[in-house]
Short mmCIF file of C-alpha atoms and ligand atoms in Angstrom, two decimals:
data_model
loop_
_atom_site.label_atom_id
_atom_site.label_comp_id
_atom_site.label_asym_id
_atom_site.label_seq_id
_atom_site.Cartn_x
_atom_site.Cartn_y
_atom_site.Cartn_z
CA UNK A 1375 -73.21 -35.86 1.95
CA UNK A 1376 -75.05 -37.06 5.08
CA UNK A 1377 -73.45 -40.29 6.41
CA UNK A 1378 -74.77 -42.66 9.05
CA UNK A 1379 -72.57 -43.37 12.11
CA UNK A 1380 -71.77 -46.80 10.60
CA UNK A 1381 -70.76 -45.30 7.27
CA UNK A 1382 -68.60 -42.67 9.08
CA UNK A 1383 -66.92 -45.46 11.02
CA UNK A 1384 -66.12 -47.36 7.86
CA UNK A 1385 -64.72 -44.21 6.28
CA UNK A 1386 -62.49 -43.64 9.23
CA UNK A 1387 -61.05 -47.18 9.01
CA UNK A 1388 -62.79 -48.84 11.84
CA UNK A 1389 -63.43 -52.00 9.71
CA UNK A 1390 -59.93 -52.15 8.10
CA UNK A 1391 -58.29 -50.59 5.10
CA UNK A 1392 -60.14 -52.55 2.42
CA UNK A 1393 -63.51 -51.33 3.56
CA UNK A 1394 -62.18 -47.84 4.25
CA UNK A 1395 -60.91 -47.61 0.61
CA UNK A 1396 -64.31 -48.81 -0.65
CA UNK A 1397 -66.19 -46.30 1.41
CA UNK A 1398 -63.83 -43.54 0.20
CA UNK A 1399 -64.65 -44.46 -3.42
CA UNK A 1400 -68.39 -44.67 -2.78
CA UNK A 1401 -68.47 -41.22 -0.99
CA UNK A 1402 -66.28 -39.62 -3.81
CA UNK A 1403 -68.73 -40.95 -6.42
CA UNK A 1404 -71.66 -39.61 -4.49
CA UNK A 1405 -70.06 -36.18 -4.05
CA UNK A 1406 -69.21 -36.05 -7.76
CA UNK A 1407 -72.88 -36.53 -8.60
CA UNK A 1408 -74.26 -34.41 -5.88
CA UNK A 1409 -75.89 -37.25 -3.95
CA UNK A 1410 -77.23 -36.33 -0.50
CA UNK A 1411 -77.01 -39.83 1.01
CA UNK A 1412 -76.02 -43.40 0.50
CA UNK A 1413 -78.61 -46.25 0.19
CA UNK A 1414 -78.28 -49.94 0.57
CA UNK A 1415 -77.86 -52.16 -2.48
CA UNK A 1416 -79.19 -55.75 -2.76
CA UNK A 1417 -77.38 -56.77 -5.87
CA UNK A 1418 -74.04 -56.03 -7.49
CA UNK A 1419 -72.35 -57.27 -10.68
CA UNK A 1420 -68.61 -56.64 -11.24
CA UNK A 1421 -66.34 -56.79 -14.22
CA UNK A 1422 -63.77 -59.56 -14.45
CA UNK A 1423 -62.35 -59.68 -18.00
CA UNK A 1424 -58.67 -60.37 -18.23
CA UNK A 1425 -58.42 -58.00 -21.25
CA UNK A 1426 -60.01 -55.18 -19.22
CA UNK A 1427 -57.63 -55.51 -16.29
CA UNK A 1428 -53.85 -55.14 -16.44
CA UNK A 1429 -51.36 -56.40 -13.82
CA UNK A 1430 -51.77 -53.25 -11.86
CA UNK A 1431 -55.53 -53.56 -11.81
CA UNK A 1432 -55.37 -57.10 -10.50
CA UNK A 1433 -52.78 -56.07 -7.84
CA UNK A 1434 -55.11 -53.26 -6.74
CA UNK A 1435 -58.00 -55.83 -6.25
CA UNK A 1436 -55.72 -58.24 -4.56
CA UNK A 1437 -54.58 -55.53 -2.11
CA UNK A 1438 -58.17 -54.51 -1.46
CA UNK A 1439 -59.20 -58.07 -0.66
CA UNK A 1440 -56.08 -58.69 1.53
CA UNK A 1441 -57.07 -55.57 3.50
CA UNK A 1442 -60.53 -56.91 4.25
CA UNK A 1443 -62.27 -55.48 1.22
CA UNK A 1444 -64.66 -58.28 0.45
CA UNK A 1445 -68.27 -58.51 -0.53
CA UNK A 1446 -70.82 -57.53 2.14
CA UNK A 1447 -72.84 -60.66 3.32
CA UNK A 1448 -76.20 -58.97 2.51
CA UNK A 1449 -75.33 -58.22 -1.07
CA UNK A 1450 -75.61 -60.78 -3.87
CA UNK A 1451 -72.51 -60.28 -6.05
CA UNK A 1452 -71.93 -61.85 -9.41
CA UNK A 1453 -69.31 -61.27 -12.09
CA UNK A 1454 -69.20 -60.59 -15.75
CA UNK A 1455 -67.51 -62.89 -18.21
CA UNK A 1456 -63.77 -63.00 -18.82
CA UNK A 1457 -61.39 -63.30 -21.80
CA UNK A 1458 -60.98 -67.07 -21.93
CA UNK A 1459 -62.97 -70.25 -21.80
CA UNK A 1460 -61.32 -72.18 -18.94
CA UNK A 1461 -61.69 -75.60 -20.62
CA UNK A 1462 -61.46 -74.74 -24.30
CA UNK A 1463 -58.85 -72.01 -24.37
CA UNK A 1464 -56.36 -74.13 -26.34
CA UNK A 1465 -59.00 -74.93 -29.00
CA UNK A 1466 -59.66 -71.17 -29.08
CA UNK A 1467 -55.98 -70.67 -29.85
CA UNK A 1468 -55.28 -68.38 -26.87
CA UNK A 1469 -51.84 -67.53 -25.56
CA UNK A 1470 -50.77 -68.71 -22.10
CA UNK A 1471 -50.13 -65.18 -20.81
CA UNK A 1472 -53.72 -64.01 -21.28
CA UNK A 1473 -55.10 -67.28 -19.76
CA UNK A 1474 -52.71 -66.96 -16.73
CA UNK A 1475 -53.82 -63.33 -16.23
CA UNK A 1476 -57.52 -64.33 -16.40
CA UNK A 1477 -56.93 -67.24 -13.94
CA UNK A 1478 -55.23 -64.81 -11.43
CA UNK A 1479 -58.22 -62.44 -11.78
CA UNK A 1480 -60.73 -65.30 -11.37
CA UNK A 1481 -59.07 -66.34 -8.11
CA UNK A 1482 -59.12 -62.98 -6.50
CA UNK A 1483 -62.71 -62.35 -7.69
CA UNK A 1484 -63.76 -65.54 -5.87
CA UNK A 1485 -61.89 -64.49 -2.79
CA UNK A 1486 -63.66 -61.18 -3.09
CA UNK A 1487 -66.99 -63.02 -2.74
CA UNK A 1488 -68.50 -62.82 -6.16
CA UNK A 1489 -70.49 -65.79 -7.33
CA UNK A 1490 -68.54 -66.78 -10.56
CA UNK A 1491 -71.46 -66.96 -13.04
CA UNK A 1492 -68.98 -65.29 -15.46
CA UNK A 1493 -71.84 -63.96 -17.59
CA UNK A 1494 -73.45 -60.74 -18.62
CA UNK A 1495 -77.02 -62.07 -18.19
CA UNK A 1496 -76.93 -62.35 -14.32
CA UNK A 1497 -80.69 -61.78 -14.33
CA UNK A 1498 -81.11 -65.23 -16.05
CA UNK A 1499 -78.73 -66.88 -13.55
CA UNK A 1500 -80.18 -65.98 -10.19
CA UNK A 1501 -79.00 -62.36 -9.68
CA UNK A 1502 -82.39 -60.94 -10.22
CA UNK A 1503 -82.96 -57.60 -8.47
CA UNK A 1504 -86.66 -57.16 -7.60
CA UNK A 1505 -88.93 -54.26 -8.38
CA UNK A 1506 -87.67 -51.11 -6.79
CA UNK A 1507 -84.78 -52.61 -5.09
CA UNK A 1508 -81.38 -51.03 -5.70
CA UNK A 1509 -78.59 -52.56 -7.69
CA UNK A 1510 -75.12 -51.59 -8.85
CA UNK A 1511 -74.03 -53.35 -11.98
CA UNK A 1512 -71.09 -52.83 -14.23
CA UNK A 1513 -71.55 -53.50 -17.96
CA UNK A 1514 -74.29 -51.61 -19.70
CA UNK A 1515 -76.61 -54.17 -21.17
CA UNK A 1516 -77.69 -55.93 -17.91
CA UNK A 1517 -77.99 -52.59 -16.18
CA UNK A 1518 -80.42 -51.26 -18.81
CA UNK A 1519 -82.45 -54.52 -18.71
CA UNK A 1520 -82.68 -54.49 -14.87
CA UNK A 1521 -83.92 -50.85 -14.78
CA UNK A 1522 -86.34 -51.16 -17.76
CA UNK A 1523 -87.65 -54.68 -17.58
CA UNK A 1524 -87.28 -55.65 -13.95
CA UNK A 1525 -88.09 -52.19 -12.55
CA UNK A 1526 -85.12 -52.28 -10.19
CA UNK A 1527 -83.16 -49.11 -9.54
CA UNK A 1528 -79.54 -48.65 -10.54
CA UNK A 1529 -77.13 -46.38 -12.33
CA UNK A 1530 -74.67 -47.36 -15.07
CA UNK A 1531 -71.59 -47.54 -12.84
CA UNK A 1532 -67.97 -48.28 -13.62
CA UNK A 1533 -66.14 -51.40 -12.46
CA UNK A 1534 -64.47 -49.86 -9.49
CA UNK A 1535 -67.72 -48.11 -8.22
CA UNK A 1536 -69.35 -51.65 -8.33
CA UNK A 1537 -66.50 -53.21 -6.37
CA UNK A 1538 -66.85 -50.50 -3.73
CA UNK A 1539 -70.69 -50.92 -3.59
CA UNK A 1540 -70.27 -54.73 -3.05
CA UNK A 1541 -67.92 -54.10 -0.10
CA UNK A 1542 -69.83 -51.26 1.59
CA UNK A 1543 -73.31 -52.52 0.68
CA UNK A 1544 -74.18 -48.91 -0.31
CA UNK A 1545 -74.45 -46.73 -3.34
CA UNK A 1546 -75.06 -43.02 -3.67
CA UNK A 1547 -78.65 -41.97 -4.21
CA UNK A 1548 -78.54 -40.09 -7.57
CA UNK A 1549 -79.64 -40.56 -11.10
CA UNK A 1550 -81.97 -43.48 -11.66
CA UNK A 1551 -82.30 -43.98 -7.93
CA UNK A 1552 -84.36 -40.77 -7.88
CA UNK A 1553 -87.97 -41.60 -9.13
CA UNK A 1554 -88.46 -38.44 -11.20
CA UNK A 1555 -85.22 -39.14 -13.19
CA UNK A 1556 -86.80 -42.43 -14.53
CA UNK A 1557 -89.49 -40.82 -16.65
CA UNK A 1558 -89.23 -40.83 -20.44
CA UNK A 1559 -88.49 -37.59 -22.14
CA UNK A 1560 -88.91 -38.65 -25.78
CA UNK A 1561 -91.56 -40.79 -27.57
CA UNK A 1562 -90.18 -43.14 -30.18
CA UNK A 1563 -92.71 -44.03 -32.91
CA UNK A 1564 -91.95 -46.68 -35.59
CA UNK A 1565 -93.26 -45.54 -38.95
CA UNK A 1566 -93.86 -47.89 -41.94
CA UNK A 1567 -92.52 -50.82 -39.88
CA UNK A 1568 -94.48 -53.96 -39.10
CA UNK A 1569 -93.37 -54.49 -35.49
CA UNK A 1570 -94.34 -58.16 -35.58
CA UNK A 1571 -91.85 -58.86 -38.27
CA UNK A 1572 -88.88 -57.21 -36.54
CA UNK A 1573 -86.08 -59.55 -35.85
CA UNK A 1574 -83.72 -59.14 -32.87
CA UNK A 1575 -81.13 -57.69 -35.24
CA UNK A 1576 -83.65 -55.06 -36.48
CA UNK A 1577 -84.47 -54.16 -32.96
CA UNK A 1578 -80.86 -53.82 -32.01
CA UNK A 1579 -80.31 -51.53 -35.01
CA UNK A 1580 -83.39 -49.54 -33.91
CA UNK A 1581 -81.93 -49.29 -30.38
CA UNK A 1582 -78.57 -48.21 -31.65
CA UNK A 1583 -80.21 -45.54 -33.91
CA UNK A 1584 -82.31 -44.23 -31.02
CA UNK A 1585 -79.19 -44.16 -28.75
CA UNK A 1586 -77.38 -42.06 -31.34
CA UNK A 1587 -80.25 -39.56 -31.69
CA UNK A 1588 -81.17 -39.23 -27.98
CA UNK A 1589 -77.67 -39.63 -26.49
CA UNK A 1590 -78.89 -40.01 -22.75
CA UNK A 1591 -82.57 -39.16 -22.80
CA UNK A 1592 -84.89 -41.93 -21.76
CA UNK A 1593 -87.29 -43.01 -24.52
CA UNK A 1594 -90.69 -44.63 -24.40
CA UNK A 1595 -91.28 -46.82 -27.45
CA UNK A 1596 -94.78 -46.93 -28.89
CA UNK A 1597 -96.13 -49.35 -31.56
CA UNK A 1598 -94.05 -52.39 -30.48
CA UNK A 1599 -95.76 -55.70 -30.00
CA UNK A 1600 -97.53 -56.25 -26.62
CA UNK A 1601 -95.69 -59.58 -26.43
CA UNK A 1602 -91.99 -59.62 -26.96
CA UNK A 1603 -89.51 -62.44 -26.17
CA UNK A 1604 -86.72 -61.79 -23.72
CA UNK A 1605 -84.26 -61.81 -26.64
CA UNK A 1606 -86.25 -59.09 -28.40
CA UNK A 1607 -86.54 -56.80 -25.40
CA UNK A 1608 -82.85 -57.41 -24.63
CA UNK A 1609 -81.99 -56.40 -28.25
CA UNK A 1610 -83.21 -52.90 -27.31
CA UNK A 1611 -81.57 -52.97 -23.84
CA UNK A 1612 -78.10 -53.92 -25.06
CA UNK A 1613 -78.06 -51.62 -28.10
CA UNK A 1614 -79.38 -48.23 -26.65
CA UNK A 1615 -76.17 -47.72 -24.51
CA UNK A 1616 -74.04 -48.61 -27.46
CA UNK A 1617 -75.42 -45.96 -29.81
CA UNK A 1618 -75.62 -43.39 -26.96
CA UNK A 1619 -75.58 -43.49 -23.19
CA UNK A 1620 -79.20 -44.31 -22.54
CA UNK A 1621 -79.54 -45.95 -19.09
CA UNK A 1622 -83.12 -47.23 -19.41
CA UNK A 1623 -86.16 -47.23 -21.67
CA UNK A 1624 -89.91 -47.93 -21.53
CA UNK A 1625 -92.13 -49.89 -23.92
CA UNK A 1626 -95.70 -48.65 -23.56
CA UNK A 1627 -97.97 -51.49 -22.38
CA UNK A 1628 -95.08 -53.79 -21.68
CA UNK A 1629 -92.37 -52.59 -19.25
CA UNK A 1630 -93.40 -52.10 -15.61
CA UNK A 1631 -93.17 -48.33 -15.40
CA UNK A 1632 -95.08 -47.82 -18.65
CA UNK A 1633 -98.60 -49.17 -18.41
CA UNK A 1634 -99.34 -46.34 -20.77
CA UNK A 1635 -97.30 -43.72 -22.71
CA UNK A 1636 -98.52 -41.03 -20.25
CA UNK A 1637 -97.39 -42.99 -17.24
CA UNK A 1638 -93.88 -43.41 -18.77
CA UNK A 1639 -93.75 -39.66 -19.39
CA UNK A 1640 -94.83 -38.89 -15.82
CA UNK A 1641 -97.90 -37.25 -17.33
CA UNK A 1642 -95.78 -34.50 -18.90
CA UNK A 1643 -95.47 -33.50 -22.53
CA UNK A 1644 -92.57 -35.26 -24.40
CA UNK A 1645 -89.65 -33.08 -25.34
CA UNK A 1646 -89.91 -34.54 -28.82
CA UNK A 1647 -91.17 -37.39 -30.92
CA UNK A 1648 -88.63 -39.48 -32.83
CA UNK A 1649 -89.98 -41.40 -35.82
CA UNK A 1650 -87.96 -44.39 -37.09
CA UNK A 1651 -88.62 -46.15 -40.29
CA UNK A 1652 -87.10 -48.95 -42.45
CA UNK A 1653 -84.54 -46.53 -43.88
CA UNK A 1654 -83.01 -45.66 -40.51
CA UNK A 1655 -82.75 -49.32 -39.55
CA UNK A 1656 -81.14 -50.33 -42.93
CA UNK A 1657 -78.73 -47.42 -42.81
CA UNK A 1658 -77.76 -48.33 -39.22
CA UNK A 1659 -77.06 -52.00 -40.25
CA UNK A 1660 -74.87 -50.75 -43.16
CA UNK A 1661 -72.64 -48.86 -40.68
CA UNK A 1662 -71.49 -52.28 -39.41
CA UNK A 1663 -70.59 -53.88 -42.71
CA UNK A 1664 -67.02 -52.74 -43.02
CA UNK A 1665 -64.43 -55.16 -44.13
CA UNK A 1666 -61.91 -55.14 -46.98
CA UNK A 1667 -62.39 -58.90 -47.57
CA UNK A 1668 -65.59 -61.00 -47.82
CA UNK A 1669 -63.82 -64.05 -46.34
CA UNK A 1670 -65.01 -64.61 -42.79
CA UNK A 1671 -62.41 -65.82 -40.20
CA UNK A 1672 -64.80 -65.89 -37.33
CA UNK A 1673 -68.55 -65.96 -36.77
CA UNK A 1674 -69.29 -65.07 -33.23
CA UNK A 1675 -72.58 -65.07 -31.27
CA UNK A 1676 -73.33 -64.23 -27.63
CA UNK A 1677 -73.00 -60.51 -26.89
CA UNK A 1678 -74.95 -60.48 -24.59
CA UNK A 1679 -74.55 -64.12 -23.77
CA UNK A 1680 -76.75 -66.53 -25.73
CA UNK A 1681 -79.92 -67.77 -24.13
CA UNK A 1682 -80.83 -71.47 -24.38
CA UNK A 1683 -83.38 -70.57 -27.05
CA UNK A 1684 -80.69 -68.92 -29.18
CA UNK A 1685 -78.39 -71.90 -28.86
CA UNK A 1686 -81.30 -74.15 -29.86
CA UNK A 1687 -81.86 -72.00 -32.96
CA UNK A 1688 -78.17 -72.21 -33.94
CA UNK A 1689 -77.98 -75.95 -33.38
CA UNK A 1690 -81.14 -76.62 -35.43
CA UNK A 1691 -80.05 -74.53 -38.35
CA UNK A 1692 -76.63 -76.26 -38.41
CA UNK A 1693 -78.02 -79.73 -38.35
CA UNK A 1694 -76.55 -81.63 -41.35
CA UNK A 1695 -74.15 -78.78 -42.37
CA UNK A 1696 -70.54 -78.19 -41.92
CA UNK A 1697 -68.70 -75.02 -40.93
CA UNK A 1698 -66.23 -74.01 -43.60
CA UNK A 1699 -62.72 -75.27 -42.56
CA UNK A 1700 -61.28 -71.71 -42.92
CA UNK A 1701 -63.89 -70.22 -40.61
CA UNK A 1702 -64.34 -70.45 -36.91
CA UNK A 1703 -67.72 -70.41 -35.11
CA UNK A 1704 -67.84 -69.31 -31.48
CA UNK A 1705 -71.18 -69.44 -29.52
CA UNK A 1706 -70.66 -67.59 -26.29
CA UNK A 1707 -72.80 -68.25 -23.23
CA UNK A 1708 -72.68 -68.87 -19.48
CA UNK A 1709 -71.45 -72.15 -18.05
CA UNK A 1710 -74.87 -72.85 -16.57
CA UNK A 1711 -76.58 -72.39 -19.93
CA UNK A 1712 -73.99 -74.47 -21.62
CA UNK A 1713 -74.58 -77.35 -19.22
CA UNK A 1714 -78.28 -77.28 -20.18
CA UNK A 1715 -77.39 -77.00 -23.90
CA UNK A 1716 -75.12 -80.08 -23.41
CA UNK A 1717 -78.00 -82.08 -21.88
CA UNK A 1718 -80.24 -81.08 -24.76
CA UNK A 1719 -77.59 -82.14 -27.35
CA UNK A 1720 -77.02 -78.73 -28.85
CA UNK A 1721 -73.35 -78.56 -27.85
CA UNK A 1722 -72.79 -81.87 -29.46
CA UNK A 1723 -74.49 -80.71 -32.74
CA UNK A 1724 -72.59 -77.36 -32.93
CA UNK A 1725 -69.23 -79.13 -32.04
CA UNK A 1726 -69.82 -81.90 -34.57
CA UNK A 1727 -70.28 -79.31 -37.46
CA UNK A 1728 -67.10 -77.53 -36.46
CA UNK A 1729 -68.10 -74.90 -34.04
CA UNK A 1730 -67.34 -74.21 -30.33
CA UNK A 1731 -69.73 -73.38 -27.52
CA UNK A 1732 -67.73 -71.34 -25.16
CA UNK A 1733 -68.41 -70.38 -21.55
CA UNK A 1734 -67.04 -67.66 -19.27
CA UNK A 1735 -66.07 -65.61 -22.29
CA UNK A 1736 -67.10 -62.08 -23.30
CA UNK A 1737 -67.96 -61.87 -26.95
CA UNK A 1738 -67.47 -58.09 -27.01
CA UNK A 1739 -64.62 -55.77 -25.94
CA UNK A 1740 -63.02 -58.24 -23.52
CA UNK A 1741 -62.98 -60.93 -26.19
CA UNK A 1742 -59.51 -61.86 -27.45
CA UNK A 1743 -60.81 -62.53 -31.00
CA UNK A 1744 -58.01 -60.51 -32.63
CA UNK A 1745 -55.21 -62.31 -30.80
CA UNK A 1746 -55.98 -65.97 -31.69
CA UNK A 1747 -53.74 -67.86 -34.12
CA UNK A 1748 -54.12 -67.68 -36.95
CA UNK A 1749 -55.03 -64.02 -36.50
CA UNK A 1750 -58.65 -63.35 -37.00
CA UNK A 1751 -59.08 -60.48 -39.43
CA UNK A 1752 -62.78 -60.42 -40.40
CA UNK A 1753 -65.67 -61.45 -38.30
CA UNK A 1754 -69.43 -61.80 -38.74
CA UNK A 1755 -71.86 -61.32 -35.83
CA UNK A 1756 -75.51 -60.81 -35.05
CA UNK A 1757 -74.61 -58.52 -32.18
CA UNK A 1758 -74.41 -54.78 -32.91
CA UNK A 1759 -72.37 -54.42 -29.71
CA UNK A 1760 -69.69 -56.79 -30.94
CA UNK A 1761 -69.83 -55.11 -34.35
CA UNK A 1762 -69.35 -51.69 -32.72
CA UNK A 1763 -66.45 -52.65 -30.38
CA UNK A 1764 -64.47 -55.34 -32.19
CA UNK A 1765 -62.80 -53.15 -34.82
CA UNK A 1766 -61.37 -50.97 -32.02
CA UNK A 1767 -60.58 -53.63 -29.43
CA UNK A 1768 -59.46 -56.33 -31.81
CA UNK A 1769 -58.62 -54.61 -35.04
CA UNK A 1770 -61.02 -56.68 -37.15
CA UNK A 1771 -63.29 -55.94 -40.09
CA UNK A 1772 -66.93 -56.72 -39.46
CA UNK A 1773 -70.18 -57.88 -40.96
CA UNK A 1774 -73.32 -57.33 -39.01
CA UNK A 1775 -76.28 -59.51 -39.96
CA UNK A 1776 -79.08 -61.80 -38.83
CA UNK A 1777 -78.42 -65.15 -37.15
CA UNK A 1778 -79.29 -66.83 -40.46
CA UNK A 1779 -76.92 -64.64 -42.54
CA UNK A 1780 -74.17 -65.30 -40.03
CA UNK A 1781 -74.66 -69.03 -40.06
CA UNK A 1782 -74.77 -69.15 -43.85
CA UNK A 1783 -71.56 -67.20 -43.87
CA UNK A 1784 -69.92 -69.65 -41.42
CA UNK A 1785 -70.82 -72.53 -43.78
CA UNK A 1786 -69.75 -70.73 -46.98
CA UNK A 1787 -66.61 -69.18 -45.42
CA UNK A 1788 -67.55 -65.79 -46.82
CA UNK A 1789 -70.11 -63.10 -46.17
CA UNK A 1790 -73.62 -64.04 -47.32
CA UNK A 1791 -75.59 -61.09 -46.12
FE1 F3S B 2762 -71.57 -59.53 -22.50
FE2 F3S B 2762 -69.14 -58.88 -23.19
FE3 F3S B 2762 -71.22 -58.32 -24.72
S1 F3S B 2762 -69.98 -58.83 -21.15
S2 F3S B 2762 -72.83 -57.83 -23.27
S3 F3S B 2762 -70.55 -60.35 -24.11
S4 F3S B 2762 -69.56 -56.96 -24.20
#
């Protein structure tokens, strides 16, 4: 790979062992993917979940920082959520060990130079890579959103690659950083579906199904509404990489690289056309209704983190009701959005009826939902990502449904889908 004099110097250790290690990692990644050069990144988002790091992982990061491996001043670095709410972890029922591990990780992440948004929606919190600027984000949902909706350029990278990019300010030019790799290869066409009536949970099931069918081929969706809310577009963005490994998508007439289907395809013929109807969506939802018991121990929202509109919807539906005493309700969001929700009275409403609005906490694989006391065994969620990961990472049974179905279940204490 061609390196600049500056990059060579960093690789040879001129700027200390932390930066040297980061450059070694960045160059190895580039060589593995056949990149010819490194390019600057403006935006990085790193992982920081206590359940995703063990002691050795935290020590590795501490050593890196102690050796001068800190975020480059020209790069805006944020961090993903962790495994504990820093204020409400006792109410959550978490064990001290996990919280101590998370606090230690949080400290080193701040020393590293990451802005502690502790959220997977950095694009709603100031880390907003602009059109055609390069970014390096860990975590799949934000990365797909940034490529597809913001038109910024970035690959789905692992946690260590993003840490290295934050330090060096560089990422290898391969994959979605090459314009011709960003074109769609398959047209997705809804059949017998009224796009205007599709709820977020239907769109997430659609995205999961398309991900399963296309694995990693970029789709262009046709026949979707010309106006979609952030939550609706995000439902596709977060579910496509759960069903498969799709790194970006286009919606004809809506996303920036798809003014038309032809533009999205780069004016080439599609490799295939995938038709999706109500049966595929219904069958996909059924995949995520697997529990031995209809009693619900936990209803969890916020994977990806809830927007203020979602919290408003939850609060308004719970007004005048009461969460079943045998069921917990966790609404996960960022601290910043929680502060706004507090000012608007939503946190008070949700807390009064027996729920918790939690900040800094991942509602997916890094969530400690299976380790709380008493042990949570069955959950309900409106996130297909939580529904996909939670049985494996937390050993729980799951029910996937709409926001309303989940809230009715929280009140009843049993699944009402
Ligand atoms: Fe966010 Fe954790 Fe889900 S980081 S997207 S809540 S897996």
